[in-house]
Amino acid sequence: MSETVMHGTTIVTIRKGGKAVIAGDGQVSLGQTVMKGNARKVRRIGKEGKVIAGFAGATADAFTLLERLETKLEQYSDQLTRACVELAKDWRTDKYLRQLEAMMLVADKDVTLAITGNGDVLEPQHGVMAIGSGGNYALAAARALYDTETDAEEIARKAMAIAAEICVYTNDSVIVETIEDAAEG
């Protein structure tokens, strides 16, 4: 019998107009069943909540990685890039961490990054990035809206709404976190 894992799904980030935004839906699925519709997969972390993070994948794995990232942020004085690189190194080399099935998008006022279990720490191209089962839909919608007059938060909300209409593992219960005075993407 195969093991069924709870998954959290769609996260999108946009960096535009002095804002860094991460938005995520609230659906957690167990196989074909919606277990929870209002999960909080986007949150503030780090000292004084100056970092926003969103996760997709197995929820317990994602929480483990969020805790590890917070520890790295403390260790490296809220230097997000350094903390992410160190987490990615650990994730790739530690026998326990290698088994974790999740991805994260993180942002502070200076940088937005994706962190994966392959050791990747990636910056978004064109100021937009998305992960999770509905990530490609949210990414396409956000990229299409990026060059319009629409601000980062509204792009994130519209992109998530489009993903929720297409992806059965994404719902319209969206949480958005924003950092003002952010560097351009």
Short mmCIF file of C-alpha atoms in Angstrom, two decimals:
data_model
loop_
_atom_site.label_atom_id
_atom_site.label_comp_id
_atom_site.label_asym_id
_atom_site.label_seq_id
_atom_site.Cartn_x
_atom_site.Cartn_y
_atom_site.Cartn_z
CA MET A 1 0.00 0.00 0.00
CA SER A 2 1.42 3.38 -0.96
CA GLU A 3 1.65 6.16 1.57
CA THR A 4 -0.77 9.06 1.02
CA VAL A 5 0.62 12.49 1.90
CA MET A 6 -1.22 15.73 2.63
CA HIS A 7 -0.26 18.42 0.15
CA GLY A 8 -0.51 22.19 0.19
CA THR A 9 -0.64 23.49 -3.34
CA THR A 10 -0.32 26.88 -5.08
CA ILE A 11 1.98 29.78 -4.16
CA VAL A 12 2.85 32.81 -6.33
CA THR A 13 5.22 35.73 -5.76
CA ILE A 14 5.42 39.08 -7.51
CA ARG A 15 8.00 41.84 -7.01
CA LYS A 16 6.84 45.09 -8.61
CA GLY A 17 6.35 48.76 -7.82
CA GLY A 18 8.20 48.73 -4.51
CA LYS A 19 6.30 45.69 -3.20
CA ALA A 20 7.22 42.06 -2.69
CA VAL A 21 4.11 39.90 -2.48
CA ILE A 22 3.56 36.20 -1.79
CA ALA A 23 0.06 34.72 -2.11
CA GLY A 24 -1.13 31.19 -1.49
CA ASP A 25 -4.39 29.29 -1.52
CA GLY A 26 -5.82 27.50 1.50
CA GLN A 27 -6.47 24.01 0.15
CA VAL A 28 -4.80 20.97 1.65
CA SER A 29 -5.51 17.73 -0.18
CA LEU A 30 -5.10 14.11 0.85
CA GLY A 31 -5.21 12.16 -2.38
CA GLN A 32 -8.47 13.14 -4.07
CA THR A 33 -10.00 14.61 -0.89
CA VAL A 34 -9.93 18.22 0.31
CA MET A 35 -8.96 17.93 3.98
CA LYS A 36 -8.88 21.63 4.75
CA GLY A 37 -9.88 24.67 2.76
CA ASN A 38 -8.42 27.51 4.82
CA ALA A 39 -4.85 26.50 5.64
CA ARG A 40 -2.32 29.31 6.05
CA LYS A 41 0.55 28.47 3.69
CA VAL A 42 1.93 32.01 3.55
CA ARG A 43 3.33 33.59 6.70
CA ARG A 44 5.82 36.06 8.10
CA ILE A 45 8.98 34.65 9.62
CA GLY A 46 12.29 35.91 10.97
CA LYS A 47 13.03 38.73 13.34
CA GLU A 48 10.14 41.21 13.38
CA GLY A 49 8.45 39.33 10.50
CA LYS A 50 10.63 40.97 7.85
CA VAL A 51 10.60 37.82 5.69
CA ILE A 52 7.53 36.33 4.03
CA ALA A 53 7.43 32.67 3.07
CA GLY A 54 5.04 30.40 1.23
CA PHE A 55 5.22 26.65 0.80
CA ALA A 56 3.83 23.95 -1.46
CA GLY A 57 4.13 20.20 -1.07
CA ALA A 58 3.78 17.90 1.90
CA THR A 59 2.63 20.11 4.77
CA ALA A 60 4.61 18.47 7.58
CA ASP A 61 7.74 18.64 5.43
CA ALA A 62 7.12 22.30 4.66
CA PHE A 63 6.73 23.17 8.34
CA THR A 64 10.01 21.40 9.08
CA LEU A 65 11.73 23.47 6.40
CA LEU A 66 10.14 26.72 7.63
CA GLU A 67 11.46 26.02 11.13
CA ARG A 68 14.92 25.28 9.73
CA LEU A 69 14.87 28.48 7.67
CA GLU A 70 13.93 30.53 10.75
CA THR A 71 16.90 28.99 12.57
CA LYS A 72 19.18 29.90 9.66
CA LEU A 73 17.82 33.47 9.63
CA GLU A 74 18.70 33.80 13.32
CA GLN A 75 22.12 32.27 12.72
CA TYR A 76 22.91 34.61 9.80
CA SER A 77 21.41 37.85 11.17
CA ASP A 78 18.38 37.95 8.83
CA GLN A 79 20.54 37.68 5.69
CA LEU A 80 17.91 35.90 3.61
CA THR A 81 20.11 34.81 0.71
CA ARG A 82 22.78 33.37 3.01
CA ALA A 83 20.17 31.61 5.15
CA CYS A 84 18.54 30.09 2.05
CA VAL A 85 21.85 28.87 0.61
CA GLU A 86 22.77 27.25 3.92
CA LEU A 87 19.31 25.63 4.18
CA ALA A 88 19.60 24.33 0.61
CA LYS A 89 23.02 22.84 1.40
CA ASP A 90 21.65 21.08 4.47
CA TRP A 91 18.54 19.95 2.58
CA ARG A 92 20.64 18.40 -0.15
CA THR A 93 23.24 16.71 2.07
CA ASP A 94 21.30 15.65 5.19
CA LYS A 95 19.86 12.13 4.92
CA TYR A 96 16.65 13.08 6.77
CA LEU A 97 16.09 16.39 4.99
CA ARG A 98 16.61 14.81 1.54
CA GLN A 99 13.37 12.92 2.06
CA LEU A 100 11.30 16.09 2.48
CA GLU A 101 8.86 16.84 -0.32
CA ALA A 102 8.16 20.55 -0.37
CA MET A 103 9.28 23.80 -1.97
CA MET A 104 9.32 27.33 -0.63
CA LEU A 105 9.15 30.86 -1.96
CA VAL A 106 10.61 33.49 0.35
CA ALA A 107 11.06 37.26 0.11
CA ASP A 108 12.36 40.20 2.07
CA LYS A 109 12.73 43.84 1.02
CA ASP A 110 15.78 43.02 -1.13
CA VAL A 111 15.32 39.61 -2.76
CA THR A 112 12.81 36.90 -3.67
CA LEU A 113 13.99 33.28 -3.79
CA ALA A 114 12.73 29.76 -4.43
CA ILE A 115 14.32 26.98 -2.39
CA THR A 116 14.17 23.34 -3.50
CA GLY A 117 15.42 20.00 -2.22
CA ASN A 118 17.77 19.74 -5.19
CA GLY A 119 19.94 22.44 -3.67
CA ASP A 120 18.47 25.18 -5.83
CA VAL A 121 18.18 28.76 -4.61
CA LEU A 122 16.65 30.66 -7.51
CA GLU A 123 15.65 34.28 -8.10
CA PRO A 124 12.57 34.86 -10.26
CA GLN A 125 12.85 35.91 -13.85
CA HIS A 126 10.77 39.00 -14.66
CA GLY A 127 9.85 39.46 -10.97
CA VAL A 128 7.38 36.54 -10.89
CA MET A 129 7.62 32.95 -9.69
CA ALA A 130 5.15 30.24 -8.64
CA ILE A 131 5.23 26.72 -7.19
CA GLY A 132 2.80 23.92 -6.46
CA SER A 133 0.20 22.06 -8.46
CA GLY A 134 -1.43 25.25 -9.72
CA GLY A 135 1.88 27.08 -9.96
CA ASN A 136 2.12 27.05 -13.75
CA TYR A 137 -1.37 28.55 -14.07
CA ALA A 138 -0.64 31.24 -11.49
CA LEU A 139 2.74 31.96 -13.11
CA ALA A 140 1.23 32.36 -16.58
CA ALA A 141 -1.53 34.65 -15.28
CA ALA A 142 0.91 36.77 -13.25
CA ARG A 143 3.33 37.10 -16.17
CA ALA A 144 0.47 38.18 -18.44
CA LEU A 145 -0.59 40.88 -15.96
CA TYR A 146 2.90 42.04 -14.95
CA ASP A 147 3.38 44.66 -17.68
CA THR A 148 0.01 46.27 -17.01
CA GLU A 149 -0.77 49.09 -14.55
CA THR A 150 -1.96 46.49 -12.02
CA ASP A 151 0.01 46.50 -8.75
CA ALA A 152 1.81 43.45 -7.32
CA GLU A 153 -0.85 42.53 -4.76
CA GLU A 154 -3.70 42.70 -7.26
CA ILE A 155 -1.68 40.63 -9.77
CA ALA A 156 -1.15 37.98 -7.08
CA ARG A 157 -4.86 37.88 -6.23
CA LYS A 158 -5.90 37.65 -9.90
CA ALA A 159 -3.29 34.99 -10.64
CA MET A 160 -4.48 32.90 -7.70
CA ALA A 161 -8.12 33.28 -8.80
CA ILE A 162 -7.23 32.03 -12.28
CA ALA A 163 -5.25 29.09 -10.86
CA ALA A 164 -8.22 28.19 -8.60
CA GLU A 165 -10.52 28.09 -11.62
CA ILE A 166 -8.22 25.66 -13.47
CA CYS A 167 -6.43 23.50 -10.86
CA VAL A 168 -8.55 21.13 -8.74
CA TYR A 169 -5.88 21.24 -6.00
CA THR A 170 -6.14 25.04 -5.63
CA ASN A 171 -9.00 26.97 -4.04
CA ASP A 172 -10.01 30.62 -3.78
CA SER A 173 -9.27 31.02 -0.06
CA VAL A 174 -6.19 33.20 -0.59
CA ILE A 175 -3.73 34.58 1.96
CA VAL A 176 -1.53 37.48 0.80
CA GLU A 177 1.50 38.92 2.58
CA THR A 178 3.21 42.08 1.32
CA ILE A 179 6.50 43.82 2.04
CA GLU A 180 6.50 47.53 1.18
CA ASP A 181 9.59 49.48 0.04
CA ALA A 182 10.98 46.41 -1.72
CA ALA A 183 13.65 46.49 -4.40
CA GLU A 184 12.41 45.97 -7.96
CA GLY A 185 12.35 42.46 -9.45
#
